[in-house]
Amino acid sequence: MRQTSYAEALNEALREEMRRDPLVFVLGEDVGRMGGLFKVTQALLEEFGPERVIDTPISEAAIAGAGVGSALVGTRPVIEFQFNDFMTIAMDQIVNHAAKLRYMTNGMVSVPLVIRAPVCGGISLGAQHSQSLESWFVHTPGLKVVMPSTPADAKGLLKSAIRDDNPVLFFEHRLLYAQTGEVPDEEHLVALGVADVKRTGTDLTLVATGRTVSLALRAAEKLSEEGIEVEVIDPRTLKPLDTHLIFQSVRKTNRLLVASDGWSACGYASEVMATVMEHCFFDLDAPIQRVCPKDVPMPVAGPLQKAVMVSEEDIVSNCRRVLAT
Amino acid sequence: MRQTSYAEALNEALREEMRRDPLVFVLGEDVGRMGGLFKVTQALLEEFGPERVIDTPISEAAIAGAGVGSALVGTRPVIEFQFNDFMTIAMDQIVNHAAKLRYMTNGMVSVPLVIRAPVCGGISLGAQHSQSLESWFVHTPGLKVVMPSTPADAKGLLKSAIRDDNPVLFFEHRLLYAQTGEVPDEEHLVALGVADVKRTGTDLTLVATGRTVSLALRAAEKLSEEGIEVEVIDPRTLKPLDTHLIFQSVRKTNRLLVASDGWSACGYASEVMATVMEHCFFDLDAPIQRVCPKDVPMPVAGPLQKAVMVSEEDIVSNCRRVLAT
Amino acid sequence: MQDDISREDRLDWYRRMCLIRGFEEEIHNLNKAGLVQGTAHLYIGMEAIAVGACSAMNSADLLTSTHRGHGHCIARGLDTGRMMAEILGRVDGYCGGKGGSMHITDVSRGMLGADGIVGGGIPIAVGAALGVRLKGDLSVVLCFFGEGASNQGSFHESLNLAAVRRLAVVFICENNLWALSAPFAEVTAGGSVANRAGAYGIPGEKVDGNDVEAVFKAVNEAAKRARAGLGPSLLECVSYRWEGHSIFTRQEIRPAEEIQQWKQRDPINRYRARLIEAKTAASEVLGQIELQVSEQISKAIQFAKNSSLPDSETAFRNTYA
Amino acid sequence: MQDDISREDRLDWYRRMCLIRGFEEEIHNLNKAGLVQGTAHLYIGMEAIAVGACSAMNSADLLTSTHRGHGHCIARGLDTGRMMAEILGRVDGYCGGKGGSMHITDVSRGMLGADGIVGGGIPIAVGAALGVRLKGDLSVVLCFFGEGASNQGSFHESLNLAAVRRLAVVFICENNLWALSAPFAEVTAGGSVANRAGAYGIPGEKVDGNDVEAVFKAVNEAAKRARAGLGPSLLECVSYRWEGHSIFTRQEIRPAEEIQQWKQRDPINRYRARLIEAKTAASEVLGQIELQVSEQISKAIQFAKNSSLPDSETAFRNTYA
Ligand SMILES: Cc1ncc(C[n+]2csc(CCOP(=O)(O)OP(=O)(O)O)c2C)c(N)n1
Ligand SMILES: Cc1ncc(C[n+]2csc(CCOP(=O)(O)OP(=O)(O)O)c2C)c(N)n1
Ligand SMILES: [Mg+2]
Ligand SMILES: [Mg+2]
């Protein structure tokens, strides 16, 4: 298998799906001529032309609305937001329209729309360019939410998202774009709603998403040296959540830690905690804990950003904390 | 003490604060001439004039932004959104600006802004007029989130919110507007961040917010007839959360149920569950459970709406469930 | 649609306007009887806009609507029985009772949906135009919205996007002079919505929204332009709503004389008089039509009432495809 | 500000433009040395807009800025040392290193903040104008934004709101012909931002953004109007950015000749030549100024470098008041 970067894998997914289905098209700011701020749409304009690779004005609300409208008439738009922070401008179209039109019409219409956006910090862009807002969308019925952690998952999940008949929010971590990994040469699909055990272990279950998966794996290696075996589960799809795999693991290890780049309050980590609590309470030997960024906006200066974001050390120390009780 | 409706209590709070401080002003759609869609701003235009009671165009993003800008220069805007669903249009200003400006400037500025909005369904207005989106704002550092359940709390909390130097999101339940209750004649303030025990009990702690508080109290009465004593806690402020009072109660009752009109996934109920799990795990005799609306958009037809919204019976049966384990 | 208006067209337009009027009036009665589920925003007084505009549509054309959408639906030929059933929250309604008045949709008629969000449908219309072009269809999208919506950011972004992509959208502002309690001039700078077309370099025109033929002609021209690949247009159809903002509204803010004046410009009476005067049809012929319309409405109501309220189980279906 | 321009004004404007240019050029070097924390969007080529505009401000006036905000800050007289410290993420920066280039703010100078959201500052400017009026101040608010931002809904809503309330805002569009990789005409319908003023019934004017005196005059007129209670205006100052979109940008989309042409219209060189030609100042006098500017910049850099990176504990402070 080839080594491919996360960004290239996403680009391949787009290209393959656009070749397969002439109704798939891409729109967003700087996706054409420039190939996307993070190069995910690179060279698509050249291959598919300006009717299928649309450089839009800076009008996030209309872009999202155009996605909804074009999906309603049977095309399959894939929208890029340059940062997920800018989705704040398009929440009405995403939440009041994309998420609800199928339900409100009792199934008469569907909205096969994909919205891609990078999340979280790491390059000192500050509070308006570093959020990880996936939890808002997990909160909202009618949406699916995906967050891949490897190039192979990125490719396979994006292809599935494009083929899905529902609005799918697809969150990418910008620190992952350059990361490489093996991606199958042949057609590669990863089903939505299926979690993945990224590492098996017996002492503690660690549910991690996006960037925190690689931190979790490194943390697990470190703890393994001490004889502690951590099982790392990547849900890959945050909504619908593959609870089965998580419950199974917790019933084996009896301990759980959840890591997420989204804030803790009403966040994705709290949701996993609550769900496991409801279903596996008597299997737990210790309180479930979470590792999330600190409850502040993201600062710019390096040392501050580092203090706020989730780190490998945070995960290691929290694993120890869960194991100590 | 007088019997006052929730809507009148809010109106009194606005009037008193506007009399006290000439920099407090109100803006929003139909707040002037019409006195607000739900009559909360009634007769303010007559008393304070069109420079302090501003009927705006239908421009939610600019209204929120105008709130931020006017707060930045030292006035104290109180914005009304007709339904919290329309805040989706203003998320950028609320989340990227109001919530973050103080932090981003390291404390140089403050944003003393109040945004009021009704939440949840109950009058068959359907999926775009019935959400209860408070959890999104609890997720976001830099905001305070308030949700009163009685006329007295409504008045006291709104006055405190207006005096607070931070952006405060103030969520009202439209089924409560007509509900009456005692409101003190004298100056009445309720501090933000302080929960309230609405009923004492020994067998189960029931944390409920907004409209679900009255459902919880009725459920508790019913269970009391069977000798089950439920302690009902109303956090009143969702962010910052008064964890102290909740932990204390859970340590006494060893059981917890959380009721909320917001969806369950990544919602306020999951946050309370996660926090209690972290801190009171060994005090718990049974898994914490939650009662939330079903995970679907809100339908219009009466029987459907009823099936989706939290009911007194839901709370009773879930209390039993928690007590049965 | 042909350019020249035939007698059949005229009679059909008269019929449709009467149908809208009668349908809306019945909602008042049904509401008093406690049968309407939720709210409804009546189109009474504005019938000429929907009928004139939708008459310029081809069968493959599309439209997006607003909270005040019944008129557009009827003008576009939706089934009044299923519409009424939806408004009463019944299983045979277009949305099985889940959507109610504000979300009536019928994709089989190219009706992409009413909308509860002021300005919410505007970018959706633009997207639909983008989509049909990609599919190679020549459909035009009519995009209805109130003058209140023209102050939303979505209006601006959508007109700009449609203009730079030369999309086949006809933007139809229904200026009924009030947005809930807000008078047009007090909240809308520039004095005219049509005038805002200049900002996007597209044609803008103010139209007498109480004249069904004037509306037809203007929309037909704009649709031809759009079909020819010349891009979008903005039409401002000036009219008035006779009723309160919604059936929930108890308080009337608008001056009684103003309401009275506009009632004197009734688009239906006016058209009736014109048809008779021009000898297009005798009063009796129109009377026949009115009778047919009454019957259709009675049937629609009967259909709706006979349909049952949905079973609570259906609340949990159709969130996802 | 007085209407007629004195020699001191002219020399001061020249100085400020040089200061912006030199400051921005140093950021390039500091970035190569790995010292900039995060990104920065350089103002090089556009100096005449900020300097001309801010020179029309009174001391109580306010401004809102954009991601490309250094020029506005310097023109408004912010401390270059504290600015540079912020860009390097240091404790002595205006925001203690929390905000970085995109969030420099100094309320003591009426500078309400740069902004990382395209179009984000526009309604904030309107709100500030609303607020100062309520307080009884006569301040005018200058609202800067790029031509890319003029396609955001916030632009439309804000201009409409300011117009109907007759607020004291001067909307200053910096049209540098590109928004990241998007050429103006391809994404902006109507061909002109100034022209969009018509939609709101307010004055709109296109200005040579490379001519500091032309900008001053236009903004001064608009500010006078605003101060007199006559409401907002929209100015479109046409200029060009010489550098890539941000210091992160490696790819240049714009045609090399276009960049070259605009460099020949350098607002600083042009003004220098004009001052000499008009005998306002001899070349030596201007040389003196340039020297002073260099020194000031060196000091600013020294100040910034001497300031330490913040302690991680400060990350947890100042979320709430
Ligand atoms: C985004 C949003 N804001 C506010 C409302 C509440 N609302 C419903 S209709 C309406 C007035 C709309 O006026 P206009 O667009 O002129 O349409 P009209 O009702 O006059 O037909 C308002 C404010 C809403 N539904 N959506
Ligand atoms: C809401 C939003 N969308 C997109 C971006 C990313 N972005 C930053 S600057 C920029 C271009 C802005 O163009 P313009 O307004 O013309 O300003 P200029 O950079 O040319 O000075 C874009 C797309 C953003 N910061 N905010
Ligand atoms: Mg109207
Ligand atoms: Mg630009």
PDB file of C-alpha atoms in Angstrom, chain B residues 43-219:
ATOM      1  CA  ALA B  43     -45.016  49.515  27.217  1.00  0.00           C
ATOM      2  CA  LEU B  44     -41.264  50.078  27.368  1.00  0.00           C
ATOM      3  CA  LEU B  45     -41.327  52.154  24.186  1.00  0.00           C
ATOM      4  CA  GLU B  46     -43.853  54.529  25.733  1.00  0.00           C
ATOM      5  CA  GLU B  47     -41.745  55.050  28.826  1.00  0.00           C
ATOM      6  CA  PHE B  48     -38.241  55.056  27.385  1.00  0.00           C
ATOM      7  CA  GLY B  49     -38.664  56.210  23.790  1.00  0.00           C
ATOM      8  CA  PRO B  50     -37.352  54.920  20.481  1.00  0.00           C
ATOM      9  CA  GLU B  51     -33.672  55.456  21.247  1.00  0.00           C
ATOM     10  CA  ARG B  52     -33.812  52.948  24.095  1.00  0.00           C
ATOM     11  CA  VAL B  53     -36.440  50.577  22.752  1.00  0.00           C
ATOM     12  CA  ILE B  54     -35.385  49.852  19.225  1.00  0.00           C
ATOM     13  CA  ASP B  55     -37.531  48.075  16.668  1.00  0.00           C
ATOM     14  CA  THR B  56     -35.005  46.579  14.293  1.00  0.00           C
ATOM     15  CA  PRO B  57     -35.164  45.198  10.777  1.00  0.00           C
ATOM     16  CA  ILE B  58     -35.227  41.398  10.485  1.00  0.00           C
ATOM     17  CA  SER B  59     -31.447  41.103  10.595  1.00  0.00           C
ATOM     18  CA  GLU B  60     -30.483  38.786  13.418  1.00  0.00           C
ATOM     19  CA  ALA B  61     -26.759  38.810  12.677  1.00  0.00           C
ATOM     20  CA  ALA B  62     -26.571  42.593  12.695  1.00  0.00           C
ATOM     21  CA  ILE B  63     -28.749  42.824  15.780  1.00  0.00           C
ATOM     22  CA  ALA B  64     -26.371  40.597  17.691  1.00  0.00           C
ATOM     23  CA  GLY B  65     -23.390  42.468  16.280  1.00  0.00           C
ATOM     24  CA  ALA B  66     -24.958  45.776  17.238  1.00  0.00           C
ATOM     25  CA  GLY B  67     -25.340  44.359  20.719  1.00  0.00           C
ATOM     26  CA  VAL B  68     -21.660  43.496  20.831  1.00  0.00           C
ATOM     27  CA  GLY B  69     -20.593  46.883  19.493  1.00  0.00           C
ATOM     28  CA  SER B  70     -22.785  48.882  21.818  1.00  0.00           C
ATOM     29  CA  ALA B  71     -21.674  46.788  24.779  1.00  0.00           C
ATOM     30  CA  LEU B  72     -18.057  47.432  23.826  1.00  0.00           C
ATOM     31  CA  VAL B  73     -18.580  51.174  24.184  1.00  0.00           C
ATOM     32  CA  GLY B  74     -20.111  50.792  27.609  1.00  0.00           C
ATOM     33  CA  THR B  75     -23.857  50.610  27.125  1.00  0.00           C
ATOM     34  CA  ARG B  76     -25.896  47.613  28.259  1.00  0.00           C
ATOM     35  CA  PRO B  77     -27.979  46.204  25.430  1.00  0.00           C
ATOM     36  CA  VAL B  78     -30.685  43.640  26.044  1.00  0.00           C
ATOM     37  CA  ILE B  79     -31.528  41.867  22.807  1.00  0.00           C
ATOM     38  CA  GLU B  80     -34.675  39.888  22.200  1.00  0.00           C
ATOM     39  CA  PHE B  81     -34.766  37.039  19.724  1.00  0.00           C
ATOM     40  CA  GLN B  82     -38.317  35.984  18.949  1.00  0.00           C
ATOM     41  CA  PHE B  83     -37.345  32.319  19.043  1.00  0.00           C
ATOM     42  CA  ASN B  84     -33.991  30.873  20.053  1.00  0.00           C
ATOM     43  CA  ASP B  85     -34.004  29.020  16.732  1.00  0.00           C
ATOM     44  CA  PHE B  86     -33.199  32.350  15.044  1.00  0.00           C
ATOM     45  CA  MET B  87     -29.984  32.642  17.038  1.00  0.00           C
ATOM     46  CA  THR B  88     -28.574  30.241  14.457  1.00  0.00           C
ATOM     47  CA  ILE B  89     -28.276  33.309  12.224  1.00  0.00           C
ATOM     48  CA  ALA B  90     -26.282  35.196  14.837  1.00  0.00           C
ATOM     49  CA  MET B  91     -23.911  32.498  16.060  1.00  0.00           C
ATOM     50  CA  ASP B  92     -20.845  34.203  14.666  1.00  0.00           C
ATOM     51  CA  GLN B  93     -21.457  37.354  16.648  1.00  0.00           C
ATOM     52  CA  ILE B  94     -22.432  35.464  19.790  1.00  0.00           C
ATOM     53  CA  VAL B  95     -19.724  32.819  19.742  1.00  0.00           C
ATOM     54  CA  ASN B  96     -16.813  34.335  17.821  1.00  0.00           C
ATOM     55  CA  HIS B  97     -17.259  37.846  19.144  1.00  0.00           C
ATOM     56  CA  ALA B  98     -19.336  38.306  22.308  1.00  0.00           C
ATOM     57  CA  ALA B  99     -17.906  35.212  23.983  1.00  0.00           C
ATOM     58  CA  LYS B 100     -14.296  35.798  23.011  1.00  0.00           C
ATOM     59  CA  LEU B 101     -13.530  39.501  22.877  1.00  0.00           C
ATOM     60  CA  ARG B 102     -12.665  39.781  26.531  1.00  0.00           C
ATOM     61  CA  TYR B 103     -10.339  36.811  26.419  1.00  0.00           C
ATOM     62  CA  MET B 104      -8.756  37.731  23.092  1.00  0.00           C
ATOM     63  CA  THR B 105      -7.913  41.187  24.440  1.00  0.00           C
ATOM     64  CA  ASN B 106      -6.669  39.706  27.695  1.00  0.00           C
ATOM     65  CA  GLY B 107      -9.312  41.553  29.655  1.00  0.00           C
ATOM     66  CA  MET B 108      -9.071  44.940  27.961  1.00  0.00           C
ATOM     67  CA  VAL B 109     -12.733  44.967  26.985  1.00  0.00           C
ATOM     68  CA  SER B 110     -15.911  43.504  28.355  1.00  0.00           C
ATOM     69  CA  VAL B 111     -19.209  42.737  26.638  1.00  0.00           C
ATOM     70  CA  PRO B 112     -22.125  43.389  29.010  1.00  0.00           C
ATOM     71  CA  LEU B 113     -24.756  42.035  26.663  1.00  0.00           C
ATOM     72  CA  VAL B 114     -27.929  40.125  27.454  1.00  0.00           C
ATOM     73  CA  ILE B 115     -29.660  38.051  24.785  1.00  0.00           C
ATOM     74  CA  ARG B 116     -33.129  36.845  25.678  1.00  0.00           C
ATOM     75  CA  ALA B 117     -34.934  34.157  23.725  1.00  0.00           C
ATOM     76  CA  PRO B 118     -37.753  31.686  24.241  1.00  0.00           C
ATOM     77  CA  VAL B 119     -36.939  28.004  23.910  1.00  0.00           C
ATOM     78  CA  CYS B 120     -38.697  24.723  23.249  1.00  0.00           C
ATOM     79  CA  GLY B 121     -42.023  23.705  21.772  1.00  0.00           C
ATOM     80  CA  GLY B 122     -45.503  23.251  23.050  1.00  0.00           C
ATOM     81  CA  ILE B 123     -47.572  25.312  20.672  1.00  0.00           C
ATOM     82  CA  SER B 124     -47.175  23.241  17.513  1.00  0.00           C
ATOM     83  CA  LEU B 125     -44.899  25.634  15.693  1.00  0.00           C
ATOM     84  CA  GLY B 126     -42.714  22.851  14.384  1.00  0.00           C
ATOM     85  CA  ALA B 127     -39.058  22.127  13.932  1.00  0.00           C
ATOM     86  CA  GLN B 128     -37.784  25.656  13.238  1.00  0.00           C
ATOM     87  CA  HIS B 129     -39.550  27.284  16.175  1.00  0.00           C
ATOM     88  CA  SER B 130     -39.235  24.740  18.973  1.00  0.00           C
ATOM     89  CA  GLN B 131     -35.614  24.011  19.671  1.00  0.00           C
ATOM     90  CA  SER B 132     -33.922  24.356  22.996  1.00  0.00           C
ATOM     91  CA  LEU B 133     -30.395  25.190  22.000  1.00  0.00           C
ATOM     92  CA  GLU B 134     -28.975  26.263  25.379  1.00  0.00           C
ATOM     93  CA  SER B 135     -26.434  23.427  25.337  1.00  0.00           C
ATOM     94  CA  TRP B 136     -24.527  25.015  22.456  1.00  0.00           C
ATOM     95  CA  PHE B 137     -23.919  28.077  24.597  1.00  0.00           C
ATOM     96  CA  VAL B 138     -23.020  26.099  27.687  1.00  0.00           C
ATOM     97  CA  HIS B 139     -20.410  24.463  25.451  1.00  0.00           C
ATOM     98  CA  THR B 140     -18.862  27.856  24.676  1.00  0.00           C
ATOM     99  CA  PRO B 141     -16.479  29.470  27.159  1.00  0.00           C
ATOM    100  CA  GLY B 142     -17.012  33.186  27.647  1.00  0.00           C
ATOM    101  CA  LEU B 143     -20.783  33.017  27.838  1.00  0.00           C
ATOM    102  CA  LYS B 144     -23.077  32.706  30.824  1.00  0.00           C
ATOM    103  CA  VAL B 145     -26.339  30.848  30.381  1.00  0.00           C
ATOM    104  CA  VAL B 146     -29.446  31.378  32.456  1.00  0.00           C
ATOM    105  CA  MET B 147     -32.824  29.620  32.400  1.00  0.00           C
ATOM    106  CA  PRO B 148     -35.388  30.640  35.012  1.00  0.00           C
ATOM    107  CA  SER B 149     -38.314  28.442  35.954  1.00  0.00           C
ATOM    108  CA  THR B 150     -40.472  30.791  38.061  1.00  0.00           C
ATOM    109  CA  PRO B 151     -41.613  34.412  37.823  1.00  0.00           C
ATOM    110  CA  ALA B 152     -39.524  35.401  40.829  1.00  0.00           C
ATOM    111  CA  ASP B 153     -36.401  33.756  39.437  1.00  0.00           C
ATOM    112  CA  ALA B 154     -37.116  35.250  36.030  1.00  0.00           C
ATOM    113  CA  LYS B 155     -37.169  38.739  37.470  1.00  0.00           C
ATOM    114  CA  GLY B 156     -34.246  38.343  39.806  1.00  0.00           C
ATOM    115  CA  LEU B 157     -32.049  36.598  37.290  1.00  0.00           C
ATOM    116  CA  LEU B 158     -32.762  39.032  34.466  1.00  0.00           C
ATOM    117  CA  LYS B 159     -31.834  41.963  36.682  1.00  0.00           C
ATOM    118  CA  SER B 160     -28.597  40.228  37.631  1.00  0.00           C
ATOM    119  CA  ALA B 161     -27.907  39.344  34.003  1.00  0.00           C
ATOM    120  CA  ILE B 162     -28.270  42.983  32.986  1.00  0.00           C
ATOM    121  CA  ARG B 163     -25.857  44.049  35.700  1.00  0.00           C
ATOM    122  CA  ASP B 164     -23.347  41.345  34.805  1.00  0.00           C
ATOM    123  CA  ASP B 165     -20.349  42.469  32.772  1.00  0.00           C
ATOM    124  CA  ASN B 166     -20.354  39.352  30.602  1.00  0.00           C
ATOM    125  CA  PRO B 167     -22.523  38.216  27.717  1.00  0.00           C
ATOM    126  CA  VAL B 168     -25.447  36.376  29.247  1.00  0.00           C
ATOM    127  CA  LEU B 169     -27.827  34.204  27.269  1.00  0.00           C
ATOM    128  CA  PHE B 170     -31.172  34.249  28.939  1.00  0.00           C
ATOM    129  CA  PHE B 171     -33.559  31.475  27.919  1.00  0.00           C
ATOM    130  CA  GLU B 172     -37.246  31.661  28.666  1.00  0.00           C
ATOM    131  CA  HIS B 173     -39.762  28.911  28.123  1.00  0.00           C
ATOM    132  CA  ARG B 174     -42.741  30.134  26.208  1.00  0.00           C
ATOM    133  CA  LEU B 175     -45.150  27.843  28.036  1.00  0.00           C
ATOM    134  CA  LEU B 176     -44.079  29.619  31.224  1.00  0.00           C
ATOM    135  CA  TYR B 177     -44.881  33.180  30.115  1.00  0.00           C
ATOM    136  CA  ALA B 178     -48.435  32.975  31.376  1.00  0.00           C
ATOM    137  CA  GLN B 179     -47.594  31.075  34.558  1.00  0.00           C
ATOM    138  CA  THR B 180     -48.005  33.127  37.691  1.00  0.00           C
ATOM    139  CA  GLY B 181     -46.175  33.051  40.960  1.00  0.00           C
ATOM    140  CA  GLU B 182     -45.186  35.217  43.878  1.00  0.00           C
ATOM    141  CA  VAL B 183     -42.684  37.933  43.180  1.00  0.00           C
ATOM    142  CA  PRO B 184     -41.331  40.107  46.006  1.00  0.00           C
ATOM    143  CA  ASP B 185     -42.503  43.715  45.949  1.00  0.00           C
ATOM    144  CA  GLU B 186     -39.127  45.069  46.935  1.00  0.00           C
ATOM    145  CA  GLU B 187     -35.915  45.024  44.883  1.00  0.00           C
ATOM    146  CA  HIS B 188     -35.336  41.402  43.963  1.00  0.00           C
ATOM    147  CA  LEU B 189     -32.069  40.040  42.630  1.00  0.00           C
ATOM    148  CA  VAL B 190     -31.087  36.416  42.133  1.00  0.00           C
ATOM    149  CA  ALA B 191     -27.358  35.905  41.768  1.00  0.00           C
ATOM    150  CA  LEU B 192     -26.091  34.122  38.674  1.00  0.00           C
ATOM    151  CA  GLY B 193     -24.438  30.801  39.353  1.00  0.00           C
ATOM    152  CA  VAL B 194     -26.539  29.840  42.355  1.00  0.00           C
ATOM    153  CA  ALA B 195     -28.796  26.801  42.138  1.00  0.00           C
ATOM    154  CA  ASP B 196     -32.005  26.446  44.094  1.00  0.00           C
ATOM    155  CA  VAL B 197     -33.528  23.472  45.885  1.00  0.00           C
ATOM    156  CA  LYS B 198     -37.135  23.662  44.725  1.00  0.00           C
ATOM    157  CA  ARG B 199     -38.159  20.688  46.864  1.00  0.00           C
ATOM    158  CA  THR B 200     -36.234  18.695  49.407  1.00  0.00           C
ATOM    159  CA  GLY B 201     -36.160  14.932  49.383  1.00  0.00           C
ATOM    160  CA  THR B 202     -34.032  11.985  50.420  1.00  0.00           C
ATOM    161  CA  ASP B 203     -34.488   9.237  47.864  1.00  0.00           C
ATOM    162  CA  LEU B 204     -33.471  10.736  44.565  1.00  0.00           C
ATOM    163  CA  THR B 205     -32.002  13.951  43.244  1.00  0.00           C
ATOM    164  CA  LEU B 206     -33.774  15.357  40.233  1.00  0.00           C
ATOM    165  CA  VAL B 207     -31.981  18.179  38.428  1.00  0.00           C
ATOM    166  CA  ALA B 208     -34.416  20.001  36.166  1.00  0.00           C
ATOM    167  CA  THR B 209     -34.363  23.286  34.271  1.00  0.00           C
ATOM    168  CA  GLY B 210     -36.893  25.735  32.856  1.00  0.00           C
ATOM    169  CA  ARG B 211     -40.247  24.191  32.135  1.00  0.00           C
ATOM    170  CA  THR B 212     -39.151  20.761  33.340  1.00  0.00           C
ATOM    171  CA  VAL B 213     -38.893  22.130  36.890  1.00  0.00           C
ATOM    172  CA  SER B 214     -42.664  22.348  37.209  1.00  0.00           C
ATOM    173  CA  LEU B 215     -43.042  18.921  35.631  1.00  0.00           C
ATOM    174  CA  ALA B 216     -40.468  17.641  38.086  1.00  0.00           C
ATOM    175  CA  LEU B 217     -42.314  19.150  41.035  1.00  0.00           C
ATOM    176  CA  ARG B 218     -45.568  17.586  39.946  1.00  0.00           C
ATOM    177  CA  ALA B 219     -43.838  14.258  39.413  1.00  0.00           C
TER     178      ALA B 219
END
